[in-house]
PDB file of C-alpha atoms in Angstrom:
ATOM      1  CA  UNK A   1      -1.506 -11.595 -21.142  1.00  0.00           C
ATOM      2  CA  UNK A   2       0.332 -14.027 -18.867  1.00  0.00           C
ATOM      3  CA  UNK A   3      -1.030 -15.281 -15.594  1.00  0.00           C
ATOM      4  CA  UNK A   4       1.868 -16.108 -13.235  1.00  0.00           C
ATOM      5  CA  UNK A   5       2.090 -19.557 -11.702  1.00  0.00           C
ATOM      6  CA  UNK A   6       1.574 -18.625  -8.050  1.00  0.00           C
ATOM      7  CA  UNK A   7       3.553 -21.544  -6.512  1.00  0.00           C
ATOM      8  CA  UNK A   8       6.515 -20.577  -8.727  1.00  0.00           C
ATOM      9  CA  UNK A   9       6.388 -16.913  -7.726  1.00  0.00           C
ATOM     10  CA  UNK A  10       9.737 -15.254  -7.220  1.00  0.00           C
ATOM     11  CA  UNK A  11       8.411 -12.275  -5.267  1.00  0.00           C
ATOM     12  CA  UNK A  12       5.360 -11.274  -3.248  1.00  0.00           C
ATOM     13  CA  UNK A  13       4.999  -7.630  -2.228  1.00  0.00           C
ATOM     14  CA  UNK A  14       2.400  -6.358   0.235  1.00  0.00           C
ATOM     15  CA  UNK A  15       0.677  -3.098  -0.711  1.00  0.00           C
ATOM     16  CA  UNK A  16      -2.112  -0.835   0.523  1.00  0.00           C
ATOM     17  CA  UNK A  17      -4.016   1.551  -1.730  1.00  0.00           C
ATOM     18  CA  UNK A  18      -6.054   4.422  -0.273  1.00  0.00           C
ATOM     19  CA  UNK A  19      -8.271   7.027  -1.931  1.00  0.00           C
ATOM     20  CA  UNK A  20     -10.873   9.627  -1.096  1.00  0.00           C
ATOM     21  CA  UNK A  21     -13.946   8.747  -3.143  1.00  0.00           C
ATOM     22  CA  UNK A  22     -16.022  11.196  -5.130  1.00  0.00           C
ATOM     23  CA  UNK A  23     -18.939  10.934  -7.529  1.00  0.00           C
ATOM     24  CA  UNK A  24     -16.408  10.372 -10.336  1.00  0.00           C
ATOM     25  CA  UNK A  25     -15.208   6.770 -10.727  1.00  0.00           C
ATOM     26  CA  UNK A  26     -11.598   6.407  -9.565  1.00  0.00           C
ATOM     27  CA  UNK A  27      -9.006   3.723 -10.263  1.00  0.00           C
ATOM     28  CA  UNK A  28      -7.989   2.366  -6.851  1.00  0.00           C
ATOM     29  CA  UNK A  29      -5.715  -0.561  -7.815  1.00  0.00           C
ATOM     30  CA  UNK A  30      -4.426  -1.117 -11.347  1.00  0.00           C
ATOM     31  CA  UNK A  31      -2.654  -4.250 -12.573  1.00  0.00           C
ATOM     32  CA  UNK A  32      -1.070  -3.098 -15.841  1.00  0.00           C
ATOM     33  CA  UNK A  33      -1.753  -5.127 -18.971  1.00  0.00           C
ATOM     34  CA  UNK A  34       1.846  -6.336 -19.353  1.00  0.00           C
ATOM     35  CA  UNK A  35       2.906  -6.438 -15.687  1.00  0.00           C
ATOM     36  CA  UNK A  36       3.585 -10.198 -15.533  1.00  0.00           C
ATOM     37  CA  UNK A  37       1.943 -10.018 -12.087  1.00  0.00           C
ATOM     38  CA  UNK A  38      -1.235 -11.190 -10.457  1.00  0.00           C
ATOM     39  CA  UNK A  39      -2.670  -9.132  -7.577  1.00  0.00           C
ATOM     40  CA  UNK A  40      -4.456 -10.809  -4.699  1.00  0.00           C
ATOM     41  CA  UNK A  41      -6.966  -8.478  -3.070  1.00  0.00           C
ATOM     42  CA  UNK A  42      -7.067  -9.290   0.634  1.00  0.00           C
ATOM     43  CA  UNK A  43      -9.305  -6.485   1.846  1.00  0.00           C
ATOM     44  CA  UNK A  44     -11.412  -3.687   0.388  1.00  0.00           C
ATOM     45  CA  UNK A  45     -13.203  -1.389   2.846  1.00  0.00           C
ATOM     46  CA  UNK A  46     -15.183   1.822   2.473  1.00  0.00           C
ATOM     47  CA  UNK A  47     -15.407   4.199   5.418  1.00  0.00           C
ATOM     48  CA  UNK A  48     -17.950   6.986   5.784  1.00  0.00           C
ATOM     49  CA  UNK A  49     -16.983   9.624   8.304  1.00  0.00           C
ATOM     50  CA  UNK A  50     -19.900  11.946   7.580  1.00  0.00           C
ATOM     51  CA  UNK A  51     -23.133  12.423   9.547  1.00  0.00           C
ATOM     52  CA  UNK A  52     -25.277  11.028   6.717  1.00  0.00           C
ATOM     53  CA  UNK A  53     -25.597   7.724   4.895  1.00  0.00           C
ATOM     54  CA  UNK A  54     -23.834   7.495   1.536  1.00  0.00           C
ATOM     55  CA  UNK A  55     -24.020   4.973  -1.285  1.00  0.00           C
ATOM     56  CA  UNK A  56     -20.972   3.509  -2.979  1.00  0.00           C
ATOM     57  CA  UNK A  57     -19.980   1.300  -5.887  1.00  0.00           C
ATOM     58  CA  UNK A  58     -16.922  -0.936  -6.041  1.00  0.00           C
ATOM     59  CA  UNK A  59     -16.198  -2.521  -9.391  1.00  0.00           C
ATOM     60  CA  UNK A  60     -13.697  -4.762 -11.127  1.00  0.00           C
ATOM     61  CA  UNK A  61     -13.020  -3.518 -14.659  1.00  0.00           C
ATOM     62  CA  UNK A  62     -11.826  -6.400 -16.828  1.00  0.00           C
ATOM     63  CA  UNK A  63     -11.364  -5.825 -20.558  1.00  0.00           C
ATOM     64  CA  UNK A  64     -13.680  -2.767 -20.417  1.00  0.00           C
ATOM     65  CA  UNK A  65     -16.464  -4.830 -18.799  1.00  0.00           C
ATOM     66  CA  UNK A  66     -17.581  -3.711 -15.338  1.00  0.00           C
ATOM     67  CA  UNK A  67     -18.277  -6.335 -12.664  1.00  0.00           C
ATOM     68  CA  UNK A  68     -19.804  -4.971  -9.462  1.00  0.00           C
ATOM     69  CA  UNK A  69     -18.380  -6.193  -6.161  1.00  0.00           C
ATOM     70  CA  UNK A  70     -20.766  -3.788  -4.397  1.00  0.00           C
ATOM     71  CA  UNK A  71     -23.404  -1.874  -6.320  1.00  0.00           C
ATOM     72  CA  UNK A  72     -25.187   1.153  -4.911  1.00  0.00           C
ATOM     73  CA  UNK A  73     -24.564  -0.145  -1.397  1.00  0.00           C
ATOM     74  CA  UNK A  74     -25.435   1.995   1.627  1.00  0.00           C
ATOM     75  CA  UNK A  75     -22.709   2.915   4.094  1.00  0.00           C
ATOM     76  CA  UNK A  76     -24.250   4.368   7.277  1.00  0.00           C
ATOM     77  CA  UNK A  77     -22.874   7.485   8.944  1.00  0.00           C
ATOM     78  CA  UNK A  78     -19.595   7.056  10.826  1.00  0.00           C
ATOM     79  CA  UNK A  79     -19.165   3.416   9.820  1.00  0.00           C
ATOM     80  CA  UNK A  80     -17.068   1.119   7.648  1.00  0.00           C
ATOM     81  CA  UNK A  81     -18.259  -1.469   5.156  1.00  0.00           C
ATOM     82  CA  UNK A  82     -16.016  -4.426   4.292  1.00  0.00           C
ATOM     83  CA  UNK A  83     -16.569  -5.257   0.626  1.00  0.00           C
ATOM     84  CA  UNK A  84     -13.837  -7.901   0.309  1.00  0.00           C
ATOM     85  CA  UNK A  85     -12.350  -9.625   3.348  1.00  0.00           C
ATOM     86  CA  UNK A  86      -9.388 -11.947   3.741  1.00  0.00           C
ATOM     87  CA  UNK A  87     -11.802 -14.889   3.855  1.00  0.00           C
ATOM     88  CA  UNK A  88     -13.106 -14.147   0.328  1.00  0.00           C
ATOM     89  CA  UNK A  89     -10.197 -12.434  -1.420  1.00  0.00           C
ATOM     90  CA  UNK A  90      -9.960 -12.360  -5.182  1.00  0.00           C
ATOM     91  CA  UNK A  91      -7.277 -12.218  -7.835  1.00  0.00           C
ATOM     92  CA  UNK A  92      -6.735  -9.445 -10.358  1.00  0.00           C
ATOM     93  CA  UNK A  93      -5.093 -10.628 -13.560  1.00  0.00           C
ATOM     94  CA  UNK A  94      -3.133  -8.399 -15.940  1.00  0.00           C
ATOM     95  CA  UNK A  95      -5.245  -5.517 -17.216  1.00  0.00           C
ATOM     96  CA  UNK A  96      -7.719  -5.580 -14.300  1.00  0.00           C
ATOM     97  CA  UNK A  97      -8.602  -2.350 -12.481  1.00  0.00           C
ATOM     98  CA  UNK A  98     -10.365  -2.020  -9.124  1.00  0.00           C
ATOM     99  CA  UNK A  99     -12.579   1.075  -9.339  1.00  0.00           C
ATOM    100  CA  UNK A 100     -14.945   2.876  -6.978  1.00  0.00           C
ATOM    101  CA  UNK A 101     -17.180   5.911  -6.598  1.00  0.00           C
ATOM    102  CA  UNK A 102     -19.638   7.269  -4.046  1.00  0.00           C
ATOM    103  CA  UNK A 103     -22.666   9.526  -3.755  1.00  0.00           C
ATOM    104  CA  UNK A 104     -20.736  12.150  -1.774  1.00  0.00           C
ATOM    105  CA  UNK A 105     -17.486  13.967  -2.429  1.00  0.00           C
ATOM    106  CA  UNK A 106     -14.494  13.564  -0.075  1.00  0.00           C
ATOM    107  CA  UNK A 107     -16.242  12.074   2.982  1.00  0.00           C
ATOM    108  CA  UNK A 108     -15.917   8.406   1.960  1.00  0.00           C
ATOM    109  CA  UNK A 109     -12.536   6.702   1.786  1.00  0.00           C
ATOM    110  CA  UNK A 110     -11.590   3.361   0.297  1.00  0.00           C
ATOM    111  CA  UNK A 111      -8.720   1.208   1.557  1.00  0.00           C
ATOM    112  CA  UNK A 112      -7.487  -1.933  -0.161  1.00  0.00           C
ATOM    113  CA  UNK A 113      -4.677  -4.223   0.918  1.00  0.00           C
ATOM    114  CA  UNK A 114      -3.299  -6.520  -1.740  1.00  0.00           C
ATOM    115  CA  UNK A 115      -0.353  -8.709  -2.653  1.00  0.00           C
ATOM    116  CA  UNK A 116       1.572  -8.229  -5.879  1.00  0.00           C
ATOM    117  CA  UNK A 117       2.721 -11.680  -6.974  1.00  0.00           C
ATOM    118  CA  UNK A 118       5.364 -12.136  -9.691  1.00  0.00           C
TER     119      UNK A 118
END
């Protein structure tokens, strides 16, 4: 598993991943194990467009170990929760997967903007 030297990067691609969350954990952003890339997460937000509060989990899965970025966090009705902002972005190395789930089906959405650096 290589970790690219960021100052020597030959390409940086901007991406946005979106998903409707359900009670089943979903892979939102996946950096494949042999991608030769590092992903910089700039923003991860969960929106709740229902009339009731939901709870959500956002996790980083690294080598089959789950690290919670937000665990069982409440998202009030008709609001958006910023889990990761540009001011506290993080890097996903090869094999890392950003995952999420929620207490309700289809009303919450997750949006993540990230840079693919190679």
